[in-house]
Amino acid sequence: MSMDDFDTHFMRMAIREAAKAGEDGEVPLGCVIVEPAVVEPAHDGRPPVFDPNPSLARILGRGHNQTEMLTDATAHAEMLALSAAFQAKESWRLSGARIYVTKEPCPMCAGAIVLARLDAVVWGVSDPKRGGGTVFRIFDHPGINHHPAIVDGVCEAESKSLLQEFFRLRR
């Protein structure tokens, strides 16, 4: 199994989270945070090597949008999944973990991801209006001290379809 398959596996979990949000009348965005199994630890300045087998990974947190239900503008899928992951790790540092989100994180969520020191951000559909990575360039801003890897377009069609159907029914 490859890391592409690994990413697809966990993005499909994030899509299931997004569907839960949609069923609740929330914008259908979902998120899963995963800690892959390490095959070879980091050494000599090289990053660790991860096992691409999803069954060996540890799910640290999951979330889906709950802004309406919780009447909380910060209750984005990523923020809720991050809170769960901090509790699971008993630390605010999530080094070594990957975050899967169905839509590119907003600036608030992108900032939280940088602060949590996640290794990679994987998203389905980009947000050309409010994307924390593509529009605001938070993940590669020279003024920050952590720059996660970016993997975009994973399960893009499924992620986009959930959003389009949700908004089509409301307009």
XYZ file of N, CA, C and O in Angstrom:
684
model
N 0.846 -1.184 0.000
C 0.000 0.000 0.000
C 0.894 1.251 0.000
O 1.916 1.280 0.650
N 0.463 2.272 -0.712
C 1.244 3.501 -0.830
C 0.686 4.596 0.088
O -0.411 4.463 0.631
N 1.429 5.686 0.211
C 0.926 6.822 0.994
C -0.289 7.440 0.306
O -1.156 7.989 0.974
N -0.394 7.341 -1.011
C -1.595 7.824 -1.697
C -2.814 7.033 -1.225
O -3.873 7.613 -0.963
N -2.669 5.720 -1.125
C -3.762 4.875 -0.633
C -4.074 5.200 0.826
O -5.232 5.222 1.238
N -3.036 5.433 1.610
C -3.177 5.805 3.020
C -4.007 7.088 3.125
O -4.983 7.154 3.875
N -3.618 8.097 2.336
C -4.326 9.377 2.360
C -5.777 9.214 1.911
O -6.692 9.793 2.515
N -6.015 8.418 0.892
C -7.383 8.189 0.416
C -8.222 7.507 1.490
O -9.387 7.881 1.708
N -7.653 6.534 2.160
C -8.365 5.815 3.230
C -8.867 6.784 4.302
O -10.045 6.749 4.684
N -7.993 7.650 4.769
C -8.390 8.553 5.853
C -9.226 9.731 5.365
O -10.054 10.256 6.110
N -9.048 10.131 4.093
C -9.916 11.178 3.562
C -11.347 10.654 3.465
O -12.302 11.397 3.715
N -11.513 9.388 3.161
C -12.869 8.820 3.115
C -13.511 8.841 4.497
O -14.725 9.020 4.617
N -12.720 8.689 5.539
C -13.247 8.840 6.902
C -13.692 10.280 7.129
O -14.737 10.525 7.744
N -12.890 11.229 6.661
C -13.252 12.645 6.803
C -14.536 12.944 6.032
O -15.382 13.720 6.501
N -14.714 12.312 4.887
C -15.939 12.501 4.100
C -17.148 11.965 4.876
O -18.221 12.584 4.869
N -16.984 10.857 5.567
C -18.089 10.337 6.400
C -18.421 11.316 7.523
O -19.582 11.511 7.864
N -17.413 11.956 8.088
C -17.643 12.994 9.102
C -18.408 14.165 8.476
O -19.330 14.705 9.077
N -18.012 14.550 7.273
C -18.678 15.657 6.585
C -20.152 15.337 6.347
O -21.018 16.203 6.510
N -20.435 14.103 5.984
C -21.834 13.696 5.755
C -22.659 13.839 7.032
O -23.827 14.243 6.977
N -22.052 13.548 8.182
C -22.753 13.730 9.468
C -23.135 15.197 9.659
O -24.232 15.510 10.118
N -22.197 16.088 9.332
C -22.481 17.520 9.461
C -23.659 17.898 8.572
O -24.571 18.605 9.003
N -23.644 17.436 7.333
C -24.720 17.739 6.411
C -26.070 17.234 6.902
O -27.083 17.919 6.779
N -26.081 16.042 7.486
C -27.321 15.480 8.037
C -27.864 16.344 9.173
O -29.071 16.400 9.398
N -26.962 17.024 9.872
C -27.359 17.902 10.982
C -27.682 19.323 10.521
O -27.917 20.206 11.348
N -27.642 19.572 9.208
C -27.911 20.905 8.687
C -26.715 21.834 8.729
O -26.842 23.030 8.497
N -25.562 21.293 9.016
C -24.313 22.068 9.036
C -23.652 21.991 7.661
O -23.885 21.044 6.904
N -22.793 22.952 7.363
C -22.000 22.865 6.135
C -21.190 21.568 6.228
O -20.516 21.322 7.237
N -21.280 20.696 5.220
C -20.677 19.363 5.312
C -19.160 19.339 5.152
O -18.625 19.101 4.077
N -18.493 19.610 6.253
C -17.037 19.531 6.304
C -16.660 18.547 7.396
O -17.225 18.576 8.490
N -15.693 17.685 7.087
C -15.248 16.697 8.056
C -13.742 16.663 8.160
O -13.027 17.098 7.246
N -13.269 16.113 9.267
C -11.844 16.109 9.550
C -11.467 14.876 10.367
O -12.225 14.453 11.250
N -10.298 14.326 10.085
C -9.730 13.227 10.850
C -8.244 13.529 11.028
O -7.577 13.944 10.079
N -7.735 13.309 12.234
C -6.306 13.489 12.508
C -5.718 12.127 12.848
O -6.242 11.406 13.702
N -4.629 11.787 12.157
C -4.059 10.448 12.219
C -2.565 10.512 12.520
O -1.851 11.363 11.981
N -2.141 9.585 13.345
C -0.717 9.419 13.625
C -0.267 8.113 12.964
O -0.598 7.034 13.444
N 0.448 8.211 11.830
C 0.906 6.985 11.164
C 1.931 6.237 12.015
O 2.620 6.835 12.846
N 2.024 4.937 11.808
C 3.039 4.132 12.492
C 4.408 4.476 11.902
O 4.554 4.621 10.691
N 5.395 4.606 12.760
C 6.753 4.950 12.329
C 7.549 3.676 12.087
O 7.622 2.806 12.942
N 8.136 3.565 10.902
C 8.985 2.429 10.556
C 10.429 2.744 10.921
O 11.153 1.911 11.450
N 10.817 3.978 10.625
C 12.181 4.414 10.907
C 12.128 5.822 11.483
O 11.638 6.743 10.836
N 12.591 5.987 12.731
C 12.533 7.320 13.345
C 13.421 8.325 12.602
O 14.325 7.948 11.871
N 13.132 9.590 12.832
C 13.939 10.657 12.240
C 15.356 10.596 12.805
O 15.547 10.329 13.993
N 16.340 10.790 11.938
C 17.727 10.877 12.385
C 18.576 11.526 11.300
O 18.226 11.515 10.131
N 19.684 12.106 11.713
C 20.602 12.785 10.793
C 19.902 13.818 9.910
O 20.204 13.945 8.732
N 18.924 14.521 10.489
C 18.223 15.554 9.758
C 17.170 15.052 8.779
O 16.534 15.831 8.098
N 17.010 13.729 8.695
C 16.006 13.166 7.784
C 14.692 12.972 8.526
O 14.676 12.655 9.715
N 13.565 13.133 7.824
C 12.260 12.926 8.464
C 12.027 11.438 8.740
O 12.682 10.582 8.148
N 11.095 11.130 9.623
C 10.799 9.723 9.883
C 10.167 9.058 8.663
O 9.604 9.727 7.796
N 10.256 7.752 8.610
C 9.617 6.978 7.545
C 8.381 6.334 8.160
O 8.461 5.677 9.201
N 7.229 6.537 7.519
C 5.970 6.028 8.031
C 5.546 4.770 7.302
O 5.818 4.601 6.116
N 4.847 3.888 8.009
C 4.264 2.700 7.409
C 2.958 3.123 6.735
O 2.096 3.706 7.393
N 2.772 2.841 5.454
C 1.556 3.273 4.759
C 0.333 2.379 5.004
O -0.694 2.558 4.368
N 0.422 1.456 5.935
C -0.710 0.582 6.244
C -1.656 1.318 7.198
O -1.312 1.571 8.348
N -2.874 1.653 6.742
C -3.808 2.403 7.595
C -4.172 1.686 8.893
O -4.453 2.329 9.894
N -4.148 0.368 8.883
C -4.543 -0.363 10.091
C -3.524 -0.217 11.220
O -3.830 -0.498 12.373
N -2.322 0.252 10.901
C -1.296 0.457 11.924
C -1.302 1.887 12.478
O -0.618 2.176 13.445
N -2.061 2.764 11.844
C -2.117 4.170 12.268
C -3.069 4.327 13.449
O -3.966 3.509 13.666
N -2.863 5.393 14.192
C -3.719 5.718 15.343
C -4.544 6.964 15.015
O -3.980 8.005 14.668
N -5.855 6.842 15.119
C -6.722 8.001 14.915
C -6.742 8.789 16.222
O -7.128 8.269 17.269
N -6.296 10.034 16.145
C -6.212 10.886 17.333
C -7.469 11.711 17.555
O -7.808 12.040 18.685
N -8.132 12.099 16.472
C -9.315 12.940 16.612
C -10.130 12.967 15.336
O -9.593 12.752 14.252
N -11.416 13.207 15.515
C -12.341 13.353 14.392
C -13.246 14.523 14.700
O -13.477 14.841 15.865
N -13.793 15.100 13.653
C -14.748 16.183 13.880
C -15.485 16.524 12.607
O -15.044 16.177 11.515
N -16.616 17.156 12.778
C -17.365 17.707 11.655
C -17.944 19.032 12.122
O -18.059 19.286 13.319
N -18.256 19.893 11.164
C -18.756 21.221 11.508
C -19.931 21.130 12.470
O -20.847 20.327 12.262
N -19.895 21.977 13.502
C -20.981 22.050 14.473
C -21.235 23.492 14.897
O -21.669 23.760 16.008
N -20.967 24.431 13.998
C -21.115 25.846 14.355
C -22.552 26.202 14.711
O -22.791 26.955 15.658
N -23.503 25.688 13.975
C -24.918 25.986 14.262
C -25.369 25.291 15.548
O -25.987 25.916 16.410
N -25.073 24.015 15.662
C -25.518 23.246 16.819
C -24.949 23.796 18.131
O -25.646 23.875 19.134
N -23.682 24.178 18.108
C -23.030 24.676 19.321
C -23.103 26.200 19.439
O -22.612 26.750 20.420
N -23.690 26.856 18.455
C -23.700 28.324 18.356
C -22.320 28.888 18.693
O -22.147 29.724 19.565
N -21.342 28.391 17.930
C -19.942 28.721 18.172
C -19.244 28.862 16.824
O -19.098 27.882 16.085
N -18.828 30.063 16.499
C -18.172 30.325 15.216
C -16.860 29.563 15.058
O -16.371 29.391 13.941
N -16.277 29.090 16.153
C -15.016 28.354 16.071
C -15.212 26.842 16.015
O -14.230 26.104 15.965
N -16.431 26.358 15.982
C -16.698 24.916 16.001
C -16.571 24.305 14.605
O -17.444 23.585 14.137
N -15.463 24.601 13.966
C -15.163 24.011 12.664
C -14.681 22.580 12.878
O -14.161 22.233 13.939
N -14.814 21.770 11.840
C -14.406 20.369 11.914
C -12.960 20.231 12.407
O -12.667 19.409 13.284
N -12.071 21.058 11.869
C -10.661 20.970 12.243
C -10.440 21.307 13.714
O -9.653 20.642 14.396
N -11.102 22.348 14.195
C -10.908 22.772 15.588
C -11.388 21.687 16.551
O -10.736 21.421 17.573
N -12.512 21.058 16.234
C -13.039 20.000 17.089
C -12.137 18.766 17.050
O -11.868 18.148 18.093
N -11.645 18.426 15.869
C -10.731 17.287 15.755
C -9.404 17.579 16.455
O -8.833 16.689 17.102
N -8.919 18.807 16.340
C -7.678 19.179 17.037
C -7.839 19.042 18.549
O -6.964 18.476 19.219
N -8.950 19.519 19.092
C -9.174 19.402 20.543
C -9.160 17.947 20.982
O -8.564 17.605 22.008
N -9.803 17.085 20.203
C -9.808 15.647 20.531
C -8.398 15.069 20.451
O -7.992 14.261 21.304
N -7.632 15.484 19.450
C -6.272 14.977 19.281
C -5.360 15.434 20.418
O -4.517 14.660 20.895
N -5.512 16.679 20.868
C -4.705 17.162 21.999
C -4.963 16.300 23.226
O -4.045 15.947 23.972
N -6.223 15.973 23.449
C -6.579 15.128 24.596
C -5.992 13.723 24.436
O -5.448 13.155 25.383
N -6.088 13.164 23.241
C -5.577 11.810 22.995
C -4.067 11.738 23.193
O -3.549 10.762 23.738
N -3.357 12.765 22.754
C -1.891 12.798 22.875
C -1.419 13.341 24.218
O -0.244 13.229 24.542
N -2.357 13.964 24.945
C -2.003 14.660 26.191
C -0.896 15.675 25.943
O 0.044 15.821 26.714
N -1.035 16.365 24.816
C -0.055 17.369 24.418
C -0.678 18.262 23.350
O -1.542 17.826 22.592
N -0.223 19.499 23.277
C -0.690 20.385 22.215
C 0.166 20.228 20.965
O -0.151 20.766 19.919
N 1.237 19.470 21.066
C 2.106 19.229 19.914
C 1.682 17.931 19.228
O 1.698 16.869 19.842
N 1.355 18.034 17.953
C 0.917 16.868 17.194
C 1.922 16.503 16.099
O 1.561 16.029 15.030
N 3.195 16.706 16.389
C 4.252 16.346 15.443
C 4.110 14.879 15.073
O 3.837 14.035 15.922
N 4.292 14.597 13.794
C 4.176 13.228 13.307
C 2.783 12.890 12.806
O 2.580 11.863 12.173
N 1.812 13.760 13.071
C 0.435 13.477 12.670
C 0.080 14.163 11.352
O 0.713 15.137 10.941
N -0.939 13.631 10.715
C -1.484 14.170 9.471
C -2.937 14.528 9.718
O -3.644 13.785 10.390
N -3.374 15.649 9.161
C -4.772 16.066 9.292
C -5.432 15.961 7.913
O -4.862 16.395 6.915
N -6.604 15.351 7.898
C -7.389 15.160 6.678
C -8.656 15.974 6.810
O -9.405 15.807 7.766
N -8.889 16.853 5.858
C -10.075 17.697 5.906
C -10.666 17.801 4.500
O -9.929 17.882 3.518
N -11.977 17.743 4.420
C -12.631 17.670 3.120
C -12.510 18.956 2.317
O -12.569 18.917 1.094
N -12.348 20.087 2.976
C -12.139 21.367 2.285
C -10.942 22.061 2.909
O -10.715 21.958 4.112
N -10.214 22.754 2.101
C -9.041 23.486 2.577
C -9.375 24.288 3.835
O -10.384 24.983 3.899
N -8.527 24.204 4.852
C -8.789 24.937 6.096
C -8.855 26.455 5.892
O -8.129 27.021 5.075
N -9.734 27.082 6.673
C -9.833 28.544 6.689
C -8.606 29.109 7.417
O -7.820 28.360 8.002
N -8.419 30.426 7.438
C -7.264 31.007 8.127
C -7.200 30.647 9.620
O -6.111 30.383 10.136
N -8.349 30.616 10.309
C -8.342 30.258 11.731
C -7.817 28.842 11.923
O -6.930 28.597 12.748
N -8.364 27.910 11.158
C -7.968 26.512 11.294
C -6.527 26.302 10.832
O -5.776 25.535 11.444
N -6.130 26.994 9.764
C -4.749 26.888 9.282
C -3.774 27.354 10.363
O -2.747 26.717 10.602
N -4.101 28.448 11.045
C -3.250 28.920 12.131
C -3.151 27.907 13.260
O -2.060 27.659 13.793
N -4.262 27.295 13.616
C -4.252 26.283 14.681
C -3.433 25.066 14.262
O -2.716 24.476 15.076
N -3.520 24.688 12.993
C -2.753 23.546 12.483
C -1.257 23.835 12.582
O -0.475 22.980 12.995
N -0.856 25.042 12.209
C 0.558 25.418 12.307
C 1.004 25.371 13.769
O 2.057 24.812 14.100
N 0.203 25.946 14.658
C 0.574 25.963 16.075
C 0.678 24.557 16.662
O 1.516 24.296 17.524
N -0.152 23.627 16.175
C -0.137 22.255 16.676
C 0.996 21.433 16.071
O 1.249 20.312 16.504
N 1.668 21.974 15.080
C 2.838 21.353 14.471
C 2.555 20.022 13.760
O 3.375 19.094 13.801
N 1.392 19.952 13.117
C 1.091 18.758 12.328
C 2.075 18.641 11.171
O 2.500 19.647 10.611
N 2.422 17.411 10.810
C 3.390 17.208 9.733
C 2.812 17.487 8.354
O 3.526 17.951 7.470
N 1.540 17.149 8.160
C 0.954 17.298 6.821
C -0.518 17.670 6.925
O -1.220 17.239 7.835
N -0.948 18.480 5.962
C -2.349 18.861 5.817
C -2.810 18.277 4.487
O -2.239 18.592 3.438
N -3.837 17.436 4.547
C -4.366 16.787 3.353
C -5.806 17.253 3.200
O -6.599 17.112 4.126
N -6.148 17.833 2.037
C -7.529 18.270 1.864
C -8.075 17.806 0.520
O -7.321 17.495 -0.401
N -9.405 17.800 0.468
C -10.092 17.378 -0.742
C -10.226 18.488 -1.754
O -9.663 18.438 -2.841
N -10.990 19.513 -1.395
C -11.271 20.594 -2.330
C -10.652 21.897 -1.811
O -10.719 22.197 -0.622
N -10.023 22.633 -2.707
C -9.425 23.913 -2.334
C -10.506 24.982 -2.216
O -11.582 24.855 -2.795
N -10.206 26.028 -1.440
C -11.136 27.141 -1.257
C -10.506 28.396 -1.865
O -9.694 29.061 -1.223
N -10.881 28.726 -3.124
C -10.248 29.857 -3.807
C -10.624 31.226 -3.258
O -10.037 32.228 -3.660
N -11.572 31.293 -2.325
C -11.966 32.580 -1.742
C -11.391 32.803 -0.348
O -11.028 33.914 0.011
N -11.355 31.751 0.468
C -10.952 31.904 1.863
C -9.951 30.845 2.335
O -9.847 30.571 3.523
N -9.250 30.235 1.427
C -8.327 29.161 1.792
C -7.141 29.645 2.607
O -6.436 30.566 2.197
N -6.934 29.037 3.745
C -5.814 29.414 4.607
C -4.459 29.122 3.985
O -3.471 29.771 4.306
N -4.423 28.142 3.080
C -3.171 27.804 2.415
C -3.009 28.491 1.081
O -1.994 29.139 0.830
N -4.014 28.388 0.229
C -3.877 28.905 -1.139
C -4.079 30.407 -1.251
O -3.401 31.068 -2.032
N -4.989 30.975 -0.469
C -5.266 32.410 -0.557
C -4.398 33.193 0.435
O -3.716 34.145 0.062
N -4.408 32.769 1.693
C -3.697 33.515 2.736
C -2.269 33.034 2.964
O -1.518 33.661 3.711
N -1.909 31.918 2.334
C -0.523 31.392 2.364
C 0.005 31.164 3.784
O 1.197 31.329 4.045
N -0.848 30.798 4.699
C -0.437 30.614 6.093
C 0.567 29.476 6.241
O 1.540 29.596 6.989
N 0.361 28.378 5.530
C 1.233 27.213 5.709
C 2.665 27.441 5.247
O 3.578 26.787 5.733
N 2.865 28.364 4.321
C 4.232 28.616 3.867
C 4.686 30.053 4.123
O 5.658 30.521 3.539
N 3.993 30.734 5.010
C 4.367 32.112 5.339
C 5.769 32.120 5.959
O 6.073 31.322 6.844
N 6.642 33.033 5.511
C 8.012 33.043 6.029
C 8.114 33.434 7.508
O 9.131 33.153 8.148
N 7.073 34.033 8.052
C 7.137 34.473 9.445
C 6.771 33.413 10.475
O 6.833 33.685 11.666
N 6.407 32.224 10.023
C 6.066 31.177 10.991
C 7.202 30.173 11.102
O 8.052 30.064 10.219
N 7.204 29.435 12.210
C 8.319 28.521 12.465
C 8.017 27.061 12.124
O 8.833 26.190 12.363
N 6.832 26.778 11.590
C 6.496 25.402 11.208
C 5.756 25.427 9.879
O 4.814 26.200 9.705
N 6.179 24.586 8.966
C 5.586 24.538 7.629
C 5.193 23.102 7.301
O 6.041 22.310 6.883
N 3.914 22.764 7.487
C 3.496 21.394 7.183
C 3.505 21.123 5.679
O 3.364 22.040 4.879
N 3.675 19.863 5.345
C 3.543 19.456 3.944
C 2.072 19.593 3.550
O 1.182 19.433 4.394
N 1.813 19.886 2.302
C 0.445 20.049 1.792
C 0.195 18.987 0.723
O 1.005 18.812 -0.185
N -0.929 18.302 0.864
C -1.386 17.352 -0.153
C -2.828 17.752 -0.455
O -3.690 17.664 0.413
N -3.077 18.230 -1.667
C -4.436 18.669 -1.989
C -5.041 17.795 -3.072
O -4.342 17.043 -3.742
N -6.365 17.866 -3.190
C -7.059 17.144 -4.243
C -7.344 15.677 -3.948
O -7.734 14.943 -4.845
N -7.180 15.239 -2.708
C -7.457 13.843 -2.361
C -8.970 13.673 -2.198
O -9.597 14.377 -1.413
N -9.535 12.784 -2.966
C -10.999 12.561 -2.993
C -11.740 13.866 -3.270
O -12.799 14.146 -2.697
N -11.188 14.648 -4.167
C -11.739 15.972 -4.465
C -13.186 15.902 -4.962
O -14.032 16.688 -4.524
N -13.474 14.996 -5.857
C -14.823 14.919 -6.434
C -15.869 14.645 -5.362
O -16.934 15.280 -5.346
N -15.589 13.719 -4.457
C -16.539 13.387 -3.392
C -16.743 14.562 -2.445
O -17.867 14.877 -2.048
N -15.649 15.206 -2.085
C -15.725 16.358 -1.175
C -16.511 17.499 -1.809
O -17.369 18.121 -1.168
N -16.232 17.766 -3.061
C -16.908 18.844 -3.785
C -18.398 18.544 -3.948
O -19.246 19.426 -3.777
N -18.710 17.303 -4.235
C -20.100 16.902 -4.423
C -20.936 17.126 -3.164
O -22.068 17.616 -3.238
N -20.386 16.787 -2.005
C -21.098 17.020 -0.742
C -21.431 18.497 -0.562
O -22.549 18.846 -0.190
N -20.466 19.348 -0.812
C -20.673 20.790 -0.666
C -21.675 21.319 -1.686
O -22.585 22.087 -1.334
N -21.516 20.926 -2.930
C -22.425 21.419 -3.974
C -23.867 20.999 -3.700
O -24.782 21.803 -3.845
N -24.073 19.755 -3.302
C -25.425 19.271 -3.025
C -26.033 20.021 -1.840
O -27.201 20.402 -1.868
N -25.243 20.238 -0.800
C -25.715 20.961 0.379
C -26.202 22.360 -0.006
O -27.306 22.767 0.346
N -25.391 23.108 -0.765
C -25.744 24.467 -1.113
C -26.830 24.522 -2.189
O -27.645 25.442 -2.209
N -26.890 23.531 -3.062
C -27.948 23.478 -4.071
C -29.309 23.369 -3.395
O -30.272 24.018 -3.795
N -29.394 22.578 -2.322
C -30.654 22.395 -1.609
C -31.074 23.631 -0.819
O -32.228 23.775 -0.459
N -30.146 24.538 -0.532
C -30.435 25.703 0.279
C -30.639 26.982 -0.536
O -30.972 28.003 0.007
N -30.386 26.918 -1.817
C -30.487 28.139 -2.641
C -31.644 28.076 -3.582
O -32.229 27.164 -3.910
